[in-house]
CSV table of C-alpha atoms in Angstrom, one decimal:
chain,number,residue,atom,x,y,z
A,1,UNK,CA,43.8,45.1,27.9
A,2,UNK,CA,43.1,41.3,27.8
A,3,UNK,CA,45.4,38.8,26.7
A,4,UNK,CA,43.0,36.0,26.0
A,5,UNK,CA,43.4,34.4,22.7
A,6,UNK,CA,40.6,35.0,20.2
A,7,UNK,CA,38.3,31.8,19.8
A,8,UNK,CA,37.9,31.3,16.3
A,9,UNK,CA,35.2,29.3,15.2
A,10,UNK,CA,35.9,26.6,12.8
A,11,UNK,CA,34.1,26.7,9.6
A,12,UNK,CA,35.4,23.8,8.0
A,13,UNK,CA,32.9,21.7,6.5
A,14,UNK,CA,32.1,18.4,8.8
A,15,UNK,CA,32.6,14.7,7.3
A,16,UNK,CA,29.0,14.2,8.0
A,17,UNK,CA,27.8,17.8,6.6
A,18,UNK,CA,27.2,16.3,3.0
A,19,UNK,CA,25.4,13.0,4.2
A,20,UNK,CA,22.0,14.3,4.1
A,21,UNK,CA,22.5,15.8,0.5
A,22,UNK,CA,24.1,12.5,-0.9
A,23,UNK,CA,21.1,10.4,0.9
A,24,UNK,CA,18.4,13.0,-0.9
A,25,UNK,CA,20.4,12.5,-4.1
A,26,UNK,CA,20.2,8.8,-4.0
A,27,UNK,CA,16.5,8.8,-3.5
A,28,UNK,CA,15.7,11.2,-6.2
A,29,UNK,CA,17.9,8.8,-8.7
A,30,UNK,CA,15.9,5.8,-7.1
A,31,UNK,CA,12.8,7.5,-7.9
A,32,UNK,CA,13.8,8.6,-11.5
A,33,UNK,CA,15.0,5.3,-12.2
A,34,UNK,CA,11.9,3.2,-11.1
A,35,UNK,CA,9.4,5.8,-12.6
A,36,UNK,CA,11.6,5.8,-16.1
A,37,UNK,CA,11.9,1.9,-15.9
A,38,UNK,CA,7.8,1.6,-15.3
A,39,UNK,CA,7.2,4.3,-18.0
A,40,UNK,CA,9.0,2.3,-20.7
A,41,UNK,CA,7.2,-0.9,-19.8
A,42,UNK,CA,4.0,0.8,-19.8
A,43,UNK,CA,4.8,2.4,-23.3
A,44,UNK,CA,5.5,-1.0,-24.1
A,45,UNK,CA,2.4,-2.8,-23.0
A,46,UNK,CA,0.3,-0.2,-24.2
A,47,UNK,CA,1.8,-0.3,-27.9
A,48,UNK,CA,1.6,-4.1,-27.9
A,49,UNK,CA,-1.9,-4.4,-26.9
A,50,UNK,CA,-3.0,-1.4,-29.2
A,51,UNK,CA,-3.7,2.1,-28.1
A,52,UNK,CA,-7.0,2.1,-30.1
A,53,UNK,CA,-8.3,-0.9,-28.3
A,54,UNK,CA,-7.5,0.5,-25.0
A,55,UNK,CA,-8.8,3.6,-25.7
A,56,UNK,CA,-12.0,2.0,-26.8
A,57,UNK,CA,-12.7,0.3,-23.6
A,58,UNK,CA,-11.9,3.3,-21.5
A,59,UNK,CA,-14.7,5.2,-23.7
A,60,UNK,CA,-17.1,2.8,-22.9
A,61,UNK,CA,-16.6,3.4,-19.2
A,62,UNK,CA,-17.9,6.7,-19.8
A,63,UNK,CA,-19.3,8.4,-16.6
A,64,UNK,CA,-18.9,5.0,-15.0
A,65,UNK,CA,-15.6,6.3,-14.2
A,66,UNK,CA,-17.2,8.5,-11.4
A,67,UNK,CA,-18.6,5.8,-9.7
A,68,UNK,CA,-15.0,4.1,-9.7
A,69,UNK,CA,-13.8,7.2,-8.2
A,70,UNK,CA,-16.4,7.0,-5.6
A,71,UNK,CA,-15.3,3.5,-4.5
A,72,UNK,CA,-11.7,4.6,-4.5
A,73,UNK,CA,-12.9,7.3,-1.8
A,74,UNK,CA,-15.1,4.8,0.0
A,75,UNK,CA,-12.0,2.3,0.4
A,76,UNK,CA,-10.0,5.3,2.0
A,77,UNK,CA,-13.0,5.9,4.4
A,78,UNK,CA,-12.7,2.3,5.6
A,79,UNK,CA,-8.9,2.5,6.0
A,80,UNK,CA,-9.5,5.5,8.1
A,81,UNK,CA,-12.1,4.1,10.2
A,82,UNK,CA,-9.7,1.1,10.7
A,83,UNK,CA,-7.1,3.4,11.8
A,84,UNK,CA,-9.3,5.0,14.4
A,85,UNK,CA,-10.6,1.5,15.9
A,86,UNK,CA,-6.8,1.0,16.6
A,87,UNK,CA,-6.3,4.1,18.7
A,88,UNK,CA,-6.9,3.9,22.4
A,89,UNK,CA,-10.6,4.3,23.6
A,90,UNK,CA,-11.1,8.0,24.4
A,91,UNK,CA,-8.7,9.4,21.6
A,92,UNK,CA,-10.1,12.5,20.2
A,93,UNK,CA,-8.7,12.5,16.5
A,94,UNK,CA,-11.7,13.4,14.2
A,95,UNK,CA,-12.5,11.2,11.5
A,96,UNK,CA,-11.9,14.3,9.0
A,97,UNK,CA,-8.3,14.7,10.3
A,98,UNK,CA,-7.9,11.0,9.9
A,99,UNK,CA,-9.3,10.8,6.3
A,100,UNK,CA,-7.1,13.8,5.5
A,101,UNK,CA,-3.8,12.2,6.9
A,102,UNK,CA,-4.6,9.0,5.3
A,103,UNK,CA,-5.2,10.4,1.9
A,104,UNK,CA,-2.0,12.6,2.1
A,105,UNK,CA,0.1,9.6,3.3
A,106,UNK,CA,-1.1,7.2,0.4
A,107,UNK,CA,-0.3,10.0,-2.0
A,108,UNK,CA,3.3,10.2,-0.7
A,109,UNK,CA,3.7,6.6,-0.5
A,110,UNK,CA,2.6,6.1,-4.1
A,111,UNK,CA,4.5,9.1,-5.6
A,112,UNK,CA,7.8,7.9,-4.2
A,113,UNK,CA,9.3,4.2,-4.3
A,114,UNK,CA,9.6,4.3,-0.5
A,115,UNK,CA,6.0,3.1,0.6
A,116,UNK,CA,5.4,2.7,4.1
A,117,UNK,CA,8.8,4.6,5.0
A,118,UNK,CA,7.0,7.6,3.3
A,119,UNK,CA,3.2,7.2,4.0
A,120,UNK,CA,3.4,6.5,7.7
A,121,UNK,CA,5.6,9.2,8.7
A,122,UNK,CA,3.4,11.6,6.7
A,123,UNK,CA,0.3,10.6,8.8
A,124,UNK,CA,2.0,10.9,11.9
A,125,UNK,CA,3.3,14.5,10.7
A,126,UNK,CA,0.0,15.8,9.6
A,127,UNK,CA,-2.0,14.6,12.8
A,128,UNK,CA,0.7,15.4,15.5
A,129,UNK,CA,-1.0,18.7,16.7
A,130,UNK,CA,-4.3,16.5,17.1
A,131,UNK,CA,-2.8,13.1,18.5
A,132,UNK,CA,0.3,12.4,20.5
A,133,UNK,CA,3.3,10.9,18.6
A,134,UNK,CA,3.4,7.7,20.4
A,135,UNK,CA,-0.1,7.1,20.1
A,136,UNK,CA,-0.1,7.7,16.5
A,137,UNK,CA,2.7,5.3,15.6
A,138,UNK,CA,1.2,2.4,17.9
A,139,UNK,CA,-2.0,2.6,16.3
A,140,UNK,CA,-0.6,2.7,12.7
A,141,UNK,CA,1.6,0.0,13.5
A,142,UNK,CA,-1.5,-2.0,14.7
A,143,UNK,CA,-3.4,-1.0,11.8
A,144,UNK,CA,-0.8,-1.9,9.1
A,145,UNK,CA,-0.5,-5.5,10.8
A,146,UNK,CA,-4.2,-5.8,10.6
A,147,UNK,CA,-4.2,-4.7,6.9
A,148,UNK,CA,-1.4,-7.1,6.1
A,149,UNK,CA,-3.4,-10.0,7.7
A,150,UNK,CA,-6.5,-8.9,5.3
A,151,UNK,CA,-4.1,-8.8,2.3
A,152,UNK,CA,-3.1,-12.5,3.1
A,153,UNK,CA,-6.4,-13.5,3.5
A,154,UNK,CA,-7.5,-11.7,0.4
A,155,UNK,CA,-4.7,-13.4,-1.7
A,156,UNK,CA,-5.3,-17.0,-0.2
A,157,UNK,CA,-9.2,-16.9,-1.0
A,158,UNK,CA,-8.1,-15.5,-4.8
A,159,UNK,CA,-5.6,-18.3,-5.0
A,160,UNK,CA,-8.1,-21.0,-3.8
A,161,UNK,CA,-11.0,-19.7,-6.1
A,162,UNK,CA,-8.7,-19.8,-9.1
A,163,UNK,CA,-7.5,-23.4,-8.4
A,164,UNK,CA,-10.9,-24.5,-7.7
A,165,UNK,CA,-12.6,-22.9,-10.7
A,166,UNK,CA,-10.1,-22.0,-13.2
A,167,UNK,CA,-8.8,-24.6,-15.9
A,168,UNK,CA,-5.1,-24.1,-15.6
A,169,UNK,CA,-2.0,-25.9,-17.2
A,170,UNK,CA,-0.3,-28.4,-14.7
A,171,UNK,CA,2.6,-26.2,-14.4
A,172,UNK,CA,0.6,-23.2,-13.5
A,173,UNK,CA,-1.4,-25.2,-10.9
A,174,UNK,CA,1.7,-26.4,-9.2
A,175,UNK,CA,3.0,-22.9,-9.2
A,176,UNK,CA,-0.3,-21.3,-7.9
A,177,UNK,CA,-0.3,-24.2,-5.1
A,178,UNK,CA,3.2,-23.5,-4.0
A,179,UNK,CA,2.3,-19.7,-3.8
A,180,UNK,CA,-0.4,-20.4,-1.6
A,181,UNK,CA,1.7,-22.6,0.5
A,182,UNK,CA,4.1,-19.7,0.7
A,183,UNK,CA,1.3,-17.2,1.6
A,184,UNK,CA,0.2,-19.5,4.4
A,185,UNK,CA,3.6,-20.3,5.7
A,186,UNK,CA,4.4,-16.4,5.9
A,187,UNK,CA,1.4,-15.8,7.9
A,188,UNK,CA,2.5,-18.8,10.3
A,189,UNK,CA,6.1,-17.2,10.5
A,190,UNK,CA,4.7,-13.5,11.1
A,191,UNK,CA,2.1,-14.8,13.8
A,192,UNK,CA,5.3,-16.9,15.4
A,193,UNK,CA,7.3,-13.7,15.4
A,194,UNK,CA,4.7,-11.6,16.9
A,195,UNK,CA,4.3,-14.3,19.7
A,196,UNK,CA,8.1,-13.6,20.5
A,197,UNK,CA,10.8,-16.2,20.1
A,198,UNK,CA,13.9,-14.8,21.2
A,199,UNK,CA,15.6,-16.2,24.1
A,200,UNK,CA,17.4,-14.0,26.4
A,201,UNK,CA,20.5,-16.6,26.6
A,202,UNK,CA,21.4,-15.6,23.3
A,203,UNK,CA,22.4,-12.1,24.3
A,204,UNK,CA,20.9,-8.7,23.2
A,205,UNK,CA,18.2,-8.8,20.3
A,206,UNK,CA,19.2,-6.9,16.9
A,207,UNK,CA,17.6,-3.6,16.4
A,208,UNK,CA,15.1,-5.1,13.9
A,209,UNK,CA,13.9,-7.6,16.6
A,210,UNK,CA,13.7,-4.8,19.0
A,211,UNK,CA,11.4,-2.9,16.9
A,212,UNK,CA,9.3,-5.8,16.4
A,213,UNK,CA,9.1,-6.4,19.9
A,214,UNK,CA,7.6,-3.0,20.4
A,215,UNK,CA,5.0,-3.6,17.6
A,216,UNK,CA,4.5,-6.9,19.0
A,217,UNK,CA,3.7,-5.5,22.6
A,218,UNK,CA,1.3,-3.0,20.9
A,219,UNK,CA,-0.6,-5.4,19.0
A,220,UNK,CA,-0.8,-7.9,21.9
A,221,UNK,CA,-1.8,-5.1,24.3
A,222,UNK,CA,-4.3,-3.9,21.9
A,223,UNK,CA,-5.9,-7.3,21.5
A,224,UNK,CA,-6.0,-8.3,24.7
A,225,UNK,CA,-7.5,-5.1,26.0
A,226,UNK,CA,-10.0,-4.7,23.0
A,227,UNK,CA,-10.6,-8.0,21.1
A,228,UNK,CA,-13.8,-6.5,19.8
A,229,UNK,CA,-12.1,-3.7,18.1
A,230,UNK,CA,-9.5,-5.9,16.8
A,231,UNK,CA,-12.1,-8.0,14.6
A,232,UNK,CA,-14.0,-4.7,13.7
A,233,UNK,CA,-10.9,-3.3,12.4
A,234,UNK,CA,-10.0,-6.7,10.7
A,235,UNK,CA,-13.5,-6.3,8.8
A,236,UNK,CA,-13.2,-3.0,7.7
A,237,UNK,CA,-10.2,-3.9,6.4
A,238,UNK,CA,-11.5,-6.7,4.5
A,239,UNK,CA,-14.1,-4.9,3.4
A,240,UNK,CA,-11.7,-2.4,1.6
A,241,UNK,CA,-10.8,-5.7,-0.4
A,242,UNK,CA,-14.3,-6.6,-1.3
A,243,UNK,CA,-15.0,-3.1,-2.7
A,244,UNK,CA,-12.1,-3.8,-4.7
A,245,UNK,CA,-13.6,-6.6,-6.0
A,246,UNK,CA,-16.8,-4.8,-6.9
A,247,UNK,CA,-14.9,-2.1,-8.7
A,248,UNK,CA,-13.2,-4.6,-10.9
A,249,UNK,CA,-16.5,-6.4,-11.6
A,250,UNK,CA,-18.2,-3.2,-12.5
A,251,UNK,CA,-14.9,-2.0,-14.7
A,252,UNK,CA,-15.0,-5.3,-16.6
A,253,UNK,CA,-18.8,-5.5,-17.2
A,254,UNK,CA,-18.0,-2.0,-19.3
A,255,UNK,CA,-15.0,-3.0,-20.9
A,256,UNK,CA,-16.2,-6.2,-22.2
A,257,UNK,CA,-19.6,-4.9,-23.5
A,258,UNK,CA,-21.9,-7.7,-24.1
A,259,UNK,CA,-20.0,-10.0,-22.2
A,260,UNK,CA,-20.8,-10.2,-18.5
A,261,UNK,CA,-17.7,-10.9,-16.2
A,262,UNK,CA,-17.9,-13.5,-13.2
A,263,UNK,CA,-17.1,-13.1,-9.7
A,264,UNK,CA,-14.3,-15.3,-9.9
A,265,UNK,CA,-12.6,-13.1,-12.4
A,266,UNK,CA,-13.4,-9.9,-10.2
A,267,UNK,CA,-11.8,-11.9,-7.3
A,268,UNK,CA,-8.7,-13.2,-9.3
A,269,UNK,CA,-7.9,-9.8,-10.5
A,270,UNK,CA,-8.1,-8.1,-7.4
A,271,UNK,CA,-6.0,-10.6,-5.5
A,272,UNK,CA,-3.6,-10.0,-8.5
A,273,UNK,CA,-3.7,-6.4,-7.6
A,274,UNK,CA,-3.0,-6.8,-4.0
A,275,UNK,CA,0.0,-8.8,-5.0
A,276,UNK,CA,1.4,-6.3,-7.2
A,277,UNK,CA,0.6,-3.5,-4.8
A,278,UNK,CA,2.6,-5.0,-2.0
A,279,UNK,CA,5.8,-6.5,-4.4
A,280,UNK,CA,6.1,-3.4,-6.6
A,281,UNK,CA,5.6,-0.8,-3.8
A,282,UNK,CA,9.1,0.7,-5.1
A,283,UNK,CA,7.7,1.7,-8.7
A,284,UNK,CA,5.6,4.8,-8.4
A,285,UNK,CA,1.9,4.0,-9.3
A,286,UNK,CA,3.1,0.5,-10.2
A,287,UNK,CA,3.2,2.0,-13.6
A,288,UNK,CA,3.8,-0.4,-16.0
A,289,UNK,CA,3.9,-3.3,-13.9
A,290,UNK,CA,0.1,-3.4,-13.3
A,291,UNK,CA,-0.5,-3.2,-16.8
A,292,UNK,CA,1.8,-6.1,-17.8
A,293,UNK,CA,0.6,-8.4,-15.3
A,294,UNK,CA,-2.7,-7.9,-15.3
A,295,UNK,CA,-2.7,-8.2,-19.5
A,296,UNK,CA,-0.6,-11.4,-19.0
A,297,UNK,CA,-3.0,-12.9,-16.7
A,298,UNK,CA,-6.1,-11.9,-18.4
A,299,UNK,CA,-6.1,-14.7,-21.2
A,300,UNK,CA,-5.9,-17.5,-18.4
A,301,UNK,CA,-9.2,-15.9,-16.8
A,302,UNK,CA,-11.0,-15.9,-20.2
A,303,UNK,CA,-10.5,-12.0,-20.5
A,304,UNK,CA,-9.3,-10.1,-23.8
A,305,UNK,CA,-5.7,-9.0,-22.9
A,306,UNK,CA,-6.9,-5.6,-23.9
A,307,UNK,CA,-9.5,-5.4,-21.4
A,308,UNK,CA,-7.0,-6.5,-18.8
A,309,UNK,CA,-4.6,-3.7,-19.6
A,310,UNK,CA,-7.4,-1.2,-19.8
A,311,UNK,CA,-8.6,-2.3,-16.1
A,312,UNK,CA,-5.0,-1.4,-15.0
A,313,UNK,CA,-5.5,2.1,-16.6
A,314,UNK,CA,-8.4,2.7,-15.1
A,315,UNK,CA,-7.4,1.6,-11.7
A,316,UNK,CA,-4.4,4.0,-12.4
A,317,UNK,CA,-6.4,7.0,-13.6
A,318,UNK,CA,-8.4,6.3,-9.8
A,319,UNK,CA,-5.1,6.2,-8.2
A,320,UNK,CA,-4.1,9.5,-10.0
A,321,UNK,CA,-7.2,11.2,-8.6
A,322,UNK,CA,-6.9,10.4,-5.3
A,323,UNK,CA,-3.4,11.1,-5.1
A,324,UNK,CA,-3.9,14.5,-6.4
A,325,UNK,CA,-6.4,15.0,-3.6
A,326,UNK,CA,-3.8,13.7,-0.6
A,327,UNK,CA,-1.1,16.1,-2.3
A,328,UNK,CA,-3.4,19.1,-2.3
A,329,UNK,CA,-3.9,18.3,1.3
A,330,UNK,CA,-0.5,18.3,2.1
A,331,UNK,CA,0.0,21.8,0.1
A,332,UNK,CA,-3.0,23.4,2.2
A,333,UNK,CA,-1.1,22.3,5.5
A,334,UNK,CA,2.8,23.4,4.7
A,335,UNK,CA,3.8,24.0,8.2
A,336,UNK,CA,2.5,20.5,9.1
A,337,UNK,CA,3.7,18.7,6.0
A,338,UNK,CA,7.4,20.0,6.5
């Protein structure tokens, strides 16, 4: 008879076993807080502007909403094509798979307050059976940097157009000029960081600098090896913003009735939308924030505040529609989305 002591498994909970649950709980609380705050702001703005005026403007759009939704879909097509251009030549990811992943990723990034931290991993997971993870991550990093450059260009163009054509109070002109300077400075700092500025004599780089260095090497390698593809990708991303200008122009034309909008108004509203999208990504669908800021800026551009709020509401409908499509794609691929 063996006298070896019986090995008893220790079933006591680990000190870290509850950590994922706590993190997940905090994420849910953050999502709920941002959503409730945005919803409260949305209700306040709509009530202050007038529900009847907003509904009347949306009714004037009518079947034009179908065209707005189609333009939104075409913008996703451009971003997906840009992503495929940022992949190494010879990559076999089909356009349909890229578009599906992009729609799903955007939906997750819009529904949650985590932005790129939620949308990009979703794209990687949904394409991992068709594209190597390393290639997927690298191409998404390159595409996001190109897109960031196009956003900076769009915001700078919007600020220049407004400063050159719209009569504004002196305080507003100084504020917008300072913002333009900040945009240019941020772009310059970003380019400097991408060139690599760390001195090895200072010791090991922080983790975020290591990650940035990895992105820098990916971008530099891609631009050096495929300069033509890099510029085509930038043009596709900038076309994404131009379609946004077209969408705003058409929406305002329906909302304003007899009055015809101007190109300056469309450019300014789209530039504002880019700023709101980047700055308030933590608010799901930018609910409330987009309506409040668009309604506040509208009088400066000689647009009725009700039309400005209605413009933001129509954009919200478009975002909800395409997010529903993206979530449906995830639901249809539960094993891949897990």
